[in-house]
Tab-separated table of C-alpha atoms in Angstrom:
chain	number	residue	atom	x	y	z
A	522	UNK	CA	66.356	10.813	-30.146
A	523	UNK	CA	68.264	10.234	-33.273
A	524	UNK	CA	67.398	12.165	-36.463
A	525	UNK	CA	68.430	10.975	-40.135
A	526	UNK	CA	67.385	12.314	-43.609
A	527	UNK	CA	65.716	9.976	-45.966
A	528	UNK	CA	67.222	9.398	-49.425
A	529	UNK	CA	65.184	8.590	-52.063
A	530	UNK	CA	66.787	6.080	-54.377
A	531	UNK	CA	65.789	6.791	-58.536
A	532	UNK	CA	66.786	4.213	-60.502
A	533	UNK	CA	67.997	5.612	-64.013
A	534	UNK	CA	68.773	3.017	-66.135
A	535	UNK	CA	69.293	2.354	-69.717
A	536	UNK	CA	66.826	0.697	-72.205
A	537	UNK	CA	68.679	-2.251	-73.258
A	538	UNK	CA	67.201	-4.917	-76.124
A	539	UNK	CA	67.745	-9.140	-74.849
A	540	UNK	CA	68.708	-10.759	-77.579
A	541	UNK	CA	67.307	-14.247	-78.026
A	542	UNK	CA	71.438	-15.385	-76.771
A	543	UNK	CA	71.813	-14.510	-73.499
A	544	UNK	CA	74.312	-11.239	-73.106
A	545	UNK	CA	77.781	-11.602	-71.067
A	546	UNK	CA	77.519	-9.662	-68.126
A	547	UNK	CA	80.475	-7.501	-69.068
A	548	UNK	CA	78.706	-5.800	-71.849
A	549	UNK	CA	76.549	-3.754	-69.997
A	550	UNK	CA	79.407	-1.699	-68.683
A	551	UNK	CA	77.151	0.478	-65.807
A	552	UNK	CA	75.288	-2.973	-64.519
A	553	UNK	CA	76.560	-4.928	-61.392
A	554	UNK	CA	75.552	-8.040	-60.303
A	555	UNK	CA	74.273	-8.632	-56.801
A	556	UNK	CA	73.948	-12.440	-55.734
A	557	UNK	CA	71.211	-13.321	-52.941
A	558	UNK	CA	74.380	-14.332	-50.562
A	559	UNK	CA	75.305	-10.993	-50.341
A	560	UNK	CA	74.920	-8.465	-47.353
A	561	UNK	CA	74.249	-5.744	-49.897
A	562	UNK	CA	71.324	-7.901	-51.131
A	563	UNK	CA	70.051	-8.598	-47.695
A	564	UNK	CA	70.417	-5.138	-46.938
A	565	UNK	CA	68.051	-3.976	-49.475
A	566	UNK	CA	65.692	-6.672	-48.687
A	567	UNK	CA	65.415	-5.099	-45.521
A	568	UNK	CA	64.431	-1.812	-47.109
A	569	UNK	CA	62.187	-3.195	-49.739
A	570	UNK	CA	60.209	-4.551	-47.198
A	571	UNK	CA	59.373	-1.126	-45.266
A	572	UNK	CA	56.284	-0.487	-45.575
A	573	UNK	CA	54.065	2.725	-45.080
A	574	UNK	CA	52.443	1.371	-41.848
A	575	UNK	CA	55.796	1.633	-40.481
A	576	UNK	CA	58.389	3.846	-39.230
A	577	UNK	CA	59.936	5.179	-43.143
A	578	UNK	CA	63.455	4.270	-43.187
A	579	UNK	CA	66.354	6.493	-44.598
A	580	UNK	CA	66.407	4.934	-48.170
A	581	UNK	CA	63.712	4.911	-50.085
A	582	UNK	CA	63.443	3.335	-53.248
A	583	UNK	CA	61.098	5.264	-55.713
A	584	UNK	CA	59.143	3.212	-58.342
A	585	UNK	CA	59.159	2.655	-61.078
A	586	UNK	CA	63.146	1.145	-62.000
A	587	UNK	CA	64.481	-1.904	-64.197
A	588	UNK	CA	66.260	-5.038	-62.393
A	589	UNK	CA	68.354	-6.977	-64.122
A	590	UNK	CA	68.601	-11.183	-63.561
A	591	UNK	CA	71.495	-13.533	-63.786
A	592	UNK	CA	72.076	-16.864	-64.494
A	593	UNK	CA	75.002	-19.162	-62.850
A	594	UNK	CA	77.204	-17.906	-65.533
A	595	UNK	CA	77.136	-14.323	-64.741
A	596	UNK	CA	74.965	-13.673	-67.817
A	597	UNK	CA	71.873	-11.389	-68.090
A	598	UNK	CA	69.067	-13.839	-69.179
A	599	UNK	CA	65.948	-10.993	-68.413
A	600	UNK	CA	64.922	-7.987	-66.743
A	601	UNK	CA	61.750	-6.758	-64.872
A	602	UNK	CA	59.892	-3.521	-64.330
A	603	UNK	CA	59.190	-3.153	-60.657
A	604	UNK	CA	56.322	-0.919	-60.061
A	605	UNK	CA	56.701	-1.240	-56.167
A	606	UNK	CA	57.859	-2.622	-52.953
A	607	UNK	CA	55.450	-5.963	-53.325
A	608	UNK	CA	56.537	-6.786	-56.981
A	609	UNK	CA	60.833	-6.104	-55.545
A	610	UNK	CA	59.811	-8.544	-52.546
A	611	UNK	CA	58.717	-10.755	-54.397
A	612	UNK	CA	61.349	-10.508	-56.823
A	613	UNK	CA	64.168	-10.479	-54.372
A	614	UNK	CA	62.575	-14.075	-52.740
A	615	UNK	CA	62.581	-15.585	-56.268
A	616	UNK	CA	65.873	-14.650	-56.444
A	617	UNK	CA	66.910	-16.604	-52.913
A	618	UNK	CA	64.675	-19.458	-53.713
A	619	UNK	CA	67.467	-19.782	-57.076
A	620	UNK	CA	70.395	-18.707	-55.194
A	621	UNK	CA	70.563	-16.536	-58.096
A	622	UNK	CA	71.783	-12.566	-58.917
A	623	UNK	CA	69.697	-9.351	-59.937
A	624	UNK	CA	71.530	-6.096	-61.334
A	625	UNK	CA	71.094	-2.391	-60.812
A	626	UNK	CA	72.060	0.437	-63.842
A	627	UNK	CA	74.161	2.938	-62.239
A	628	UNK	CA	74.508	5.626	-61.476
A	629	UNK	CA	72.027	6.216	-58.779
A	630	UNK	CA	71.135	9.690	-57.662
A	631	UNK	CA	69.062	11.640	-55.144
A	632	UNK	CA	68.056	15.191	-54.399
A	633	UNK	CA	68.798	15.377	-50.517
A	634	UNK	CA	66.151	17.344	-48.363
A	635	UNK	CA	69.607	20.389	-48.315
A	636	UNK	CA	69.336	20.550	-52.469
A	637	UNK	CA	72.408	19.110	-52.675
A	638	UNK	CA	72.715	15.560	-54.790
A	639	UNK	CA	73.478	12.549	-53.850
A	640	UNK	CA	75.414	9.845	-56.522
A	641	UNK	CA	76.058	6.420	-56.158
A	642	UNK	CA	78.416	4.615	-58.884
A	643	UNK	CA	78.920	0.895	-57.622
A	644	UNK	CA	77.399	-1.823	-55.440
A	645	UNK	CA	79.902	-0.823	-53.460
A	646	UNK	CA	78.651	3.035	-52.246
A	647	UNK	CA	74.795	1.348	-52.293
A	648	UNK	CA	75.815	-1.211	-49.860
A	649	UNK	CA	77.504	1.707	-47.855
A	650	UNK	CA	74.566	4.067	-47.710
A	651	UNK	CA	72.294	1.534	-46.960
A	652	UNK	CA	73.543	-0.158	-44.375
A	653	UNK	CA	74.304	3.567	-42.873
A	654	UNK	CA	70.983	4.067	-42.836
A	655	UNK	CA	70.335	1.034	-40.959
A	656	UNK	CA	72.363	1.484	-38.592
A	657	UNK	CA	70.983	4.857	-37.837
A	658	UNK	CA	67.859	3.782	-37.914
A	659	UNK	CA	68.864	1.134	-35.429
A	660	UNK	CA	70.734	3.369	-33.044
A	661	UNK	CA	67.673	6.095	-32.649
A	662	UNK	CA	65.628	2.837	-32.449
A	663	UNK	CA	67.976	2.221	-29.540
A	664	UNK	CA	68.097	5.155	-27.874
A	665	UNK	CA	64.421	5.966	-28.292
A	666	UNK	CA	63.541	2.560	-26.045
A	667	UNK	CA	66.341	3.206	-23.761
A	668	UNK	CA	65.048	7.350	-23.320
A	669	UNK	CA	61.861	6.143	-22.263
A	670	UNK	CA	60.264	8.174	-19.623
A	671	UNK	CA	58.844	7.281	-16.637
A	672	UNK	CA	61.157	3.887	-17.652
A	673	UNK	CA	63.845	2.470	-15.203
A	674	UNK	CA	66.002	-0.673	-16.582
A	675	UNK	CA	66.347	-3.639	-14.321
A	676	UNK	CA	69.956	-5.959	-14.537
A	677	UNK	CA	70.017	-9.620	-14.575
A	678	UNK	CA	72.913	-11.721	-15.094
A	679	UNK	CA	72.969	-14.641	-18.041
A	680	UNK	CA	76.204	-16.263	-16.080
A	681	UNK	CA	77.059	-17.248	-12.694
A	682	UNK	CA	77.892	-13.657	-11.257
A	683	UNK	CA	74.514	-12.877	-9.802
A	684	UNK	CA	76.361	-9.672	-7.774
A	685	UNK	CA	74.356	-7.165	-9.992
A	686	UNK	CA	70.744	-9.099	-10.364
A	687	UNK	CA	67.989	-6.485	-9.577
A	688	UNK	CA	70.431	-3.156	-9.862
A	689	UNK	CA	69.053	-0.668	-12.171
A	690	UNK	CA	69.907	1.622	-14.936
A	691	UNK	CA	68.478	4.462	-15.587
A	692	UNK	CA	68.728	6.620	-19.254
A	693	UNK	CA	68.569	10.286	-19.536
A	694	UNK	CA	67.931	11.979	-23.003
A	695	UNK	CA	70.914	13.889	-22.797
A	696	UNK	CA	73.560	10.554	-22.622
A	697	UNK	CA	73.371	10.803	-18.711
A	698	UNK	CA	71.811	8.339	-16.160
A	699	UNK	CA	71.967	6.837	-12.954
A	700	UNK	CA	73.339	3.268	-12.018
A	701	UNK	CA	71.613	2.290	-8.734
A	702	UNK	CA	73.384	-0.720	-6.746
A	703	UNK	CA	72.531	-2.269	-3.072
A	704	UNK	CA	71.816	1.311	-2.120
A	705	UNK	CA	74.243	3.292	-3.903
A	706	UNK	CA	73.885	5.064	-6.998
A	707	UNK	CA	76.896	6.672	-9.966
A	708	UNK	CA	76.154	9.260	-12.227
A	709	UNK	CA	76.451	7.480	-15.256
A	710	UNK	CA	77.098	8.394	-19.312
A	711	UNK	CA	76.042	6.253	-22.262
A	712	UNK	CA	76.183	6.477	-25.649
A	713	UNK	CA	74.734	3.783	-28.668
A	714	UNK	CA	77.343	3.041	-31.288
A	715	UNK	CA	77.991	0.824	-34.538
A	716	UNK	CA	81.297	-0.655	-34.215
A	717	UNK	CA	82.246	-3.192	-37.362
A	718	UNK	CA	78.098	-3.417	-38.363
A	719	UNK	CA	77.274	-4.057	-34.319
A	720	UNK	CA	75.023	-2.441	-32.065
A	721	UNK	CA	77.259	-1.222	-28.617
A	722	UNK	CA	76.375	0.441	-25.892
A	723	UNK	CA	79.215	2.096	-24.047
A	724	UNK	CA	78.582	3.170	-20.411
A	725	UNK	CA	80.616	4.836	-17.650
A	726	UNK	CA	79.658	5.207	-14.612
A	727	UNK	CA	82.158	8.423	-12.538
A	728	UNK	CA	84.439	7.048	-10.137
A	729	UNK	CA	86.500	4.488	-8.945
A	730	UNK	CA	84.093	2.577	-7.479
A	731	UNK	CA	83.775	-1.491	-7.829
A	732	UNK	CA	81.021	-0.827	-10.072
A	733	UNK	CA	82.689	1.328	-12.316
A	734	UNK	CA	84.934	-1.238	-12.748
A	735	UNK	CA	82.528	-3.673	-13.677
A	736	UNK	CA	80.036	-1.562	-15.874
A	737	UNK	CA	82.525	0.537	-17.649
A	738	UNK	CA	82.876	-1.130	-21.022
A	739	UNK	CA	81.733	-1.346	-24.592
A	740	UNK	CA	78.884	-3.173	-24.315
A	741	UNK	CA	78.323	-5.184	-27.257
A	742	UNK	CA	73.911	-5.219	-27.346
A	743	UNK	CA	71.030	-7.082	-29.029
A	744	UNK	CA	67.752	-5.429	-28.917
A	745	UNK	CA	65.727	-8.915	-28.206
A	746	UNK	CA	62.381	-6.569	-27.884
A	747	UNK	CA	61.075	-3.133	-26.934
A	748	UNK	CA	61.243	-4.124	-23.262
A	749	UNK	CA	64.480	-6.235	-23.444
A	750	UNK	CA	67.925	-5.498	-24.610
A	751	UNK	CA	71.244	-8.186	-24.285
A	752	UNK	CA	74.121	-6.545	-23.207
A	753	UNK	CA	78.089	-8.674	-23.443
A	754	UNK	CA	81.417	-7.945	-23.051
A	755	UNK	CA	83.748	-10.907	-22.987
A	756	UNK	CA	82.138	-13.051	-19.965
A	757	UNK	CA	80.377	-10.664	-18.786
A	758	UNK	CA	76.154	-10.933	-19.816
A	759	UNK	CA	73.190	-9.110	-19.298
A	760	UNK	CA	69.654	-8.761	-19.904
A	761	UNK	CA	68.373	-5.447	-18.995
A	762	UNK	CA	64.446	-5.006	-18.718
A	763	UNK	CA	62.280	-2.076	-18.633
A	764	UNK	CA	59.939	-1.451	-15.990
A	765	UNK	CA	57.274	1.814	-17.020
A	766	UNK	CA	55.182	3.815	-13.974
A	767	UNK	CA	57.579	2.083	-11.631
A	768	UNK	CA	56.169	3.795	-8.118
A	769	UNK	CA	59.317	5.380	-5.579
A	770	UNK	CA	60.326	2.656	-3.769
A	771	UNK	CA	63.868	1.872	-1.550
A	772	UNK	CA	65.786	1.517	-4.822
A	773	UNK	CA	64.599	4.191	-6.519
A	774	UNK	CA	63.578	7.545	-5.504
A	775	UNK	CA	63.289	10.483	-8.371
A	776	UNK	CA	62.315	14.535	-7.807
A	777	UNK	CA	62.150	16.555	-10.948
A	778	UNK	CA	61.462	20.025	-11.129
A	779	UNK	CA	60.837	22.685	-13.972
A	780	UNK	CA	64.208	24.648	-14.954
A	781	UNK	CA	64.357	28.227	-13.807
A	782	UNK	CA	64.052	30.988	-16.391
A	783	UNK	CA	66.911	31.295	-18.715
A	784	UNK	CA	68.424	27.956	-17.582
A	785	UNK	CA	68.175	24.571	-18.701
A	786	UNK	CA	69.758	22.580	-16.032
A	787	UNK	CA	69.409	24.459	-12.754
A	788	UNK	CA	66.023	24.432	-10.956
A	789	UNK	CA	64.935	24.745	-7.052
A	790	UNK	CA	63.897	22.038	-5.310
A	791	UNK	CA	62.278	22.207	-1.572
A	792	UNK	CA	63.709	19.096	-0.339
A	793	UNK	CA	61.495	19.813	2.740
A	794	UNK	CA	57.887	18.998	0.524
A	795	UNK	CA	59.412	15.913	0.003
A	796	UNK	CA	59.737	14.686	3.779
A	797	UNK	CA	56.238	12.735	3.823
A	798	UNK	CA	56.928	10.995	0.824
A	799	UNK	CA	60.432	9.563	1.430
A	800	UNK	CA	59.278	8.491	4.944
A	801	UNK	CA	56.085	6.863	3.616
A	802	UNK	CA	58.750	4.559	1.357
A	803	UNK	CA	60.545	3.291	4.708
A	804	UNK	CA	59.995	0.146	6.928
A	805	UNK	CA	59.951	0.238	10.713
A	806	UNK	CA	60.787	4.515	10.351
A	807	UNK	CA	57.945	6.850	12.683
A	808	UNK	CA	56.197	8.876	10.652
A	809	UNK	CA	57.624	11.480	12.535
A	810	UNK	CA	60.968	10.428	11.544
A	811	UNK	CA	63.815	13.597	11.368
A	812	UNK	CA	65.146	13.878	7.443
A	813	UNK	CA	68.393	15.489	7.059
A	814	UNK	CA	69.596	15.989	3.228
A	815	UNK	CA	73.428	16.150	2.304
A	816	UNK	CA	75.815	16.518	-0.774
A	817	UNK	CA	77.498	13.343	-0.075
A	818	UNK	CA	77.442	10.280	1.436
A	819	UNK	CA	80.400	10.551	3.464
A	820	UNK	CA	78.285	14.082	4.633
A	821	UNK	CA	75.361	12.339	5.258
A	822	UNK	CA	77.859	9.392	7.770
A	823	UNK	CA	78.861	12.456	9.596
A	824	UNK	CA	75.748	14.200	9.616
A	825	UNK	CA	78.268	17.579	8.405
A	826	UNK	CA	77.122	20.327	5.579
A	827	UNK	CA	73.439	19.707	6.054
A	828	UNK	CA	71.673	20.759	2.814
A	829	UNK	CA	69.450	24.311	3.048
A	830	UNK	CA	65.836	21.781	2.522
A	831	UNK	CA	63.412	24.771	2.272
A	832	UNK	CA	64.965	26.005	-1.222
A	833	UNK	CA	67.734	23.853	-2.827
A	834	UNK	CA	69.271	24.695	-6.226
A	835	UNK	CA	71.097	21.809	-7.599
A	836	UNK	CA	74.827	21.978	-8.671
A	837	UNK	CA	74.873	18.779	-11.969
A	838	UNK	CA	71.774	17.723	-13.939
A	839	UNK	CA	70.900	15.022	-12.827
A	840	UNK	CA	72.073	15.430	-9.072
A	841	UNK	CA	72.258	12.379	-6.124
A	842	UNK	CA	71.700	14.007	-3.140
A	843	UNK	CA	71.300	11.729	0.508
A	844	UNK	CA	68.929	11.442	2.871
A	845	UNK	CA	69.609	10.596	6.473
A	846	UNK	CA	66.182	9.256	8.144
A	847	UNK	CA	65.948	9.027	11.770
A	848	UNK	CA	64.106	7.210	14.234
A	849	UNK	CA	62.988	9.512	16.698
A	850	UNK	CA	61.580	6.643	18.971
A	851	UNK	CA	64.547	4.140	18.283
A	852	UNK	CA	67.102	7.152	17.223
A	853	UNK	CA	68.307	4.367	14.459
A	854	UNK	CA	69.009	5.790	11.334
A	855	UNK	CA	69.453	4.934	7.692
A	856	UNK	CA	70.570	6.953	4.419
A	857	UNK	CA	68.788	6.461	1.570
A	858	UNK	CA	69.970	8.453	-2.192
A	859	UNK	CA	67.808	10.537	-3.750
A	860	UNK	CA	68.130	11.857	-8.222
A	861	UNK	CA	67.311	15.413	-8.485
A	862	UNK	CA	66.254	16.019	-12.266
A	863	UNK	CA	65.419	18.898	-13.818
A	864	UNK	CA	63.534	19.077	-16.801
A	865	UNK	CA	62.286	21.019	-19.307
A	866	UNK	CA	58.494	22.305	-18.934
A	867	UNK	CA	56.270	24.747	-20.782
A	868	UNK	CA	55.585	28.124	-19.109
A	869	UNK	CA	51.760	29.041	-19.660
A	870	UNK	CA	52.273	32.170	-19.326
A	871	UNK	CA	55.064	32.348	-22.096
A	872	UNK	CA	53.842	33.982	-25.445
């Protein structure tokens, strides 16, 4: 999850008298204009019209403060006390309606949540901390829909390649995951980004597999919902949906375990407990099917450094471990992957 301060905006500005002639802009030497067409207007639009039944943003503006109007001629023809976010809504949609300008007094300043002080001198550093606090806020949006647990993410193409429909991502809190496809699954980093005022999502999955090749890009991405996220690079497009309480099934198969004592990514496992449950998940497999767990895949082919199942400490957080499941009546097999998670729990007994 993505933390960010929240700056508190005070407006101090300076009492100025409107003659019955409207003033050139020029004369008031610490105002700057800010037309409706502008992304620093839009940008404060969007903060104007937080509200406190939602998530509080980074900026905040605190009431009361002076705006300043234009007309086409750059000139200052009034100026408004705004007591709070309704009355600058409302003001700011006047504004559109006119195509016209409002101004700000600098200099700005803020005590940050450290003591230290924050001061903003132009239109130019108040369109830059906004929109960084946007994009923040967008990112840990991001990454708090993609960290979802008990979430898996489910692929679908938007072109003609349909090679990847129904794989499935998975998002650890840490930047890991898993990429599961036709049976196969890559440990897999991600990280959420801005790059040039977009939302990317750049993913690598370990390897030199196909898949790798395909996946491993800056993903340019447009949150569509909280359950739905567009992902492009060049012709490449995806939807990815989340699916919550998703049961085991063939495609995905999960163990987590508590961390030892004094670790935070090592924990035991007894692979063995878990013998019922992965045959239960199986078509056409005896109950009393034999389940063999390796390191590899290439292990598991050759049935070679068999995995100790009664007590298994994992080696990477999150691990893929395989599964060979035999028949005993048919003595056909099949190898299935496995993710071995460990996670952090709270010890009852701890003071």
């Amino acid at each position: 999850m993505t933390l960010f301060k929240k700056i508190s905006l005070v407006f101090f500005t300076t009492l100025f008298l409107i003659s019955c002639e409207n003033e050139p802009y020029d004369l008031f030497s610490n105002l700057q204009k800010i037309d409706s067409d502008s992304s620093l207007f839009n940008s404060i639009k969007t903060i104007s019209t937080n509200d406190d039944k939602t998530e509080p943003v980074c900026v905040i503006f605190i009431y009361p403060f002076n705006v300043y109007t234009f007309d086409d001629n750059s000139e200052v023809v009034g100026s408004r006390i705004i007591n709070n976010n309704v009355e600058f809504v409302s003001l700011l949609g006047q504004t559109e309606e006119i195509n016209g300008a409002i101004g700000l007094s600098y200099p700005i300043t803020s005590t940050l949540e450290d003591g230290s002080t924050l001061s903003i001198d132009d239109n130019a550093e108040l369109k830059e901390t906004i929109e960084a606090c946007i994009e923040t806020e967008i990112i840990g949006n991001c990454n708090n829909i993609l960290e979802e647990e008990n979430c898996i993410w489910t692929i679908n193409s938007l072109t003609e390649n349909k090679e990847y429909n129904n794989s499935l991502l998975d998002f650890y809190q840490d930047g890991t995951g898993i990429f599961y496809h036709k049976g196969d699954a890559y440990r897999t980093s991600w990280v959420s980004l801005f790059i040039e005022e977009k939302l990317h999502i750049n993913i690598h999955l370990e390897g030199q597999s196909q898949s790798a090749q395909d996946w491993n890009f800056d993903w340019e991405a447009i949150i569509t919902d909280d359950d739905t996220i567009e992902i492009t690079n060049q012709d490449k497009k995806y939807t990815i949906q989340k699916k919550c309480a998703v049961e085991n099934s063939c495609d995905y198969v999960e163990f987590r375990e508590c961390a030892l004592e004094g670790f935070d990514d090592k924990a035991e496992f007894t692979l063995d407990g878990h013998k019922e449950c992965i045959v239960s998940l199986q078509e056409n497999i005896n109950t009393d099917a034999e389940v063999t767990f390796f390191s590899t895949y290439a292990d598991a082919e050759e049935e070679q450094n068999i995995l100790d199942a009664s007590t298994y400490t994992n080696t990477t957080n999150p691990q893929l471990v395989f599964a060979k499941i035999r028949n005993s009546e048919t003595n056909v097999s099949k190898i299935i992957r496995i993710v071995l998670f460990v996670e952090a729990c709270n010890n009852p007994d701890a003071s």
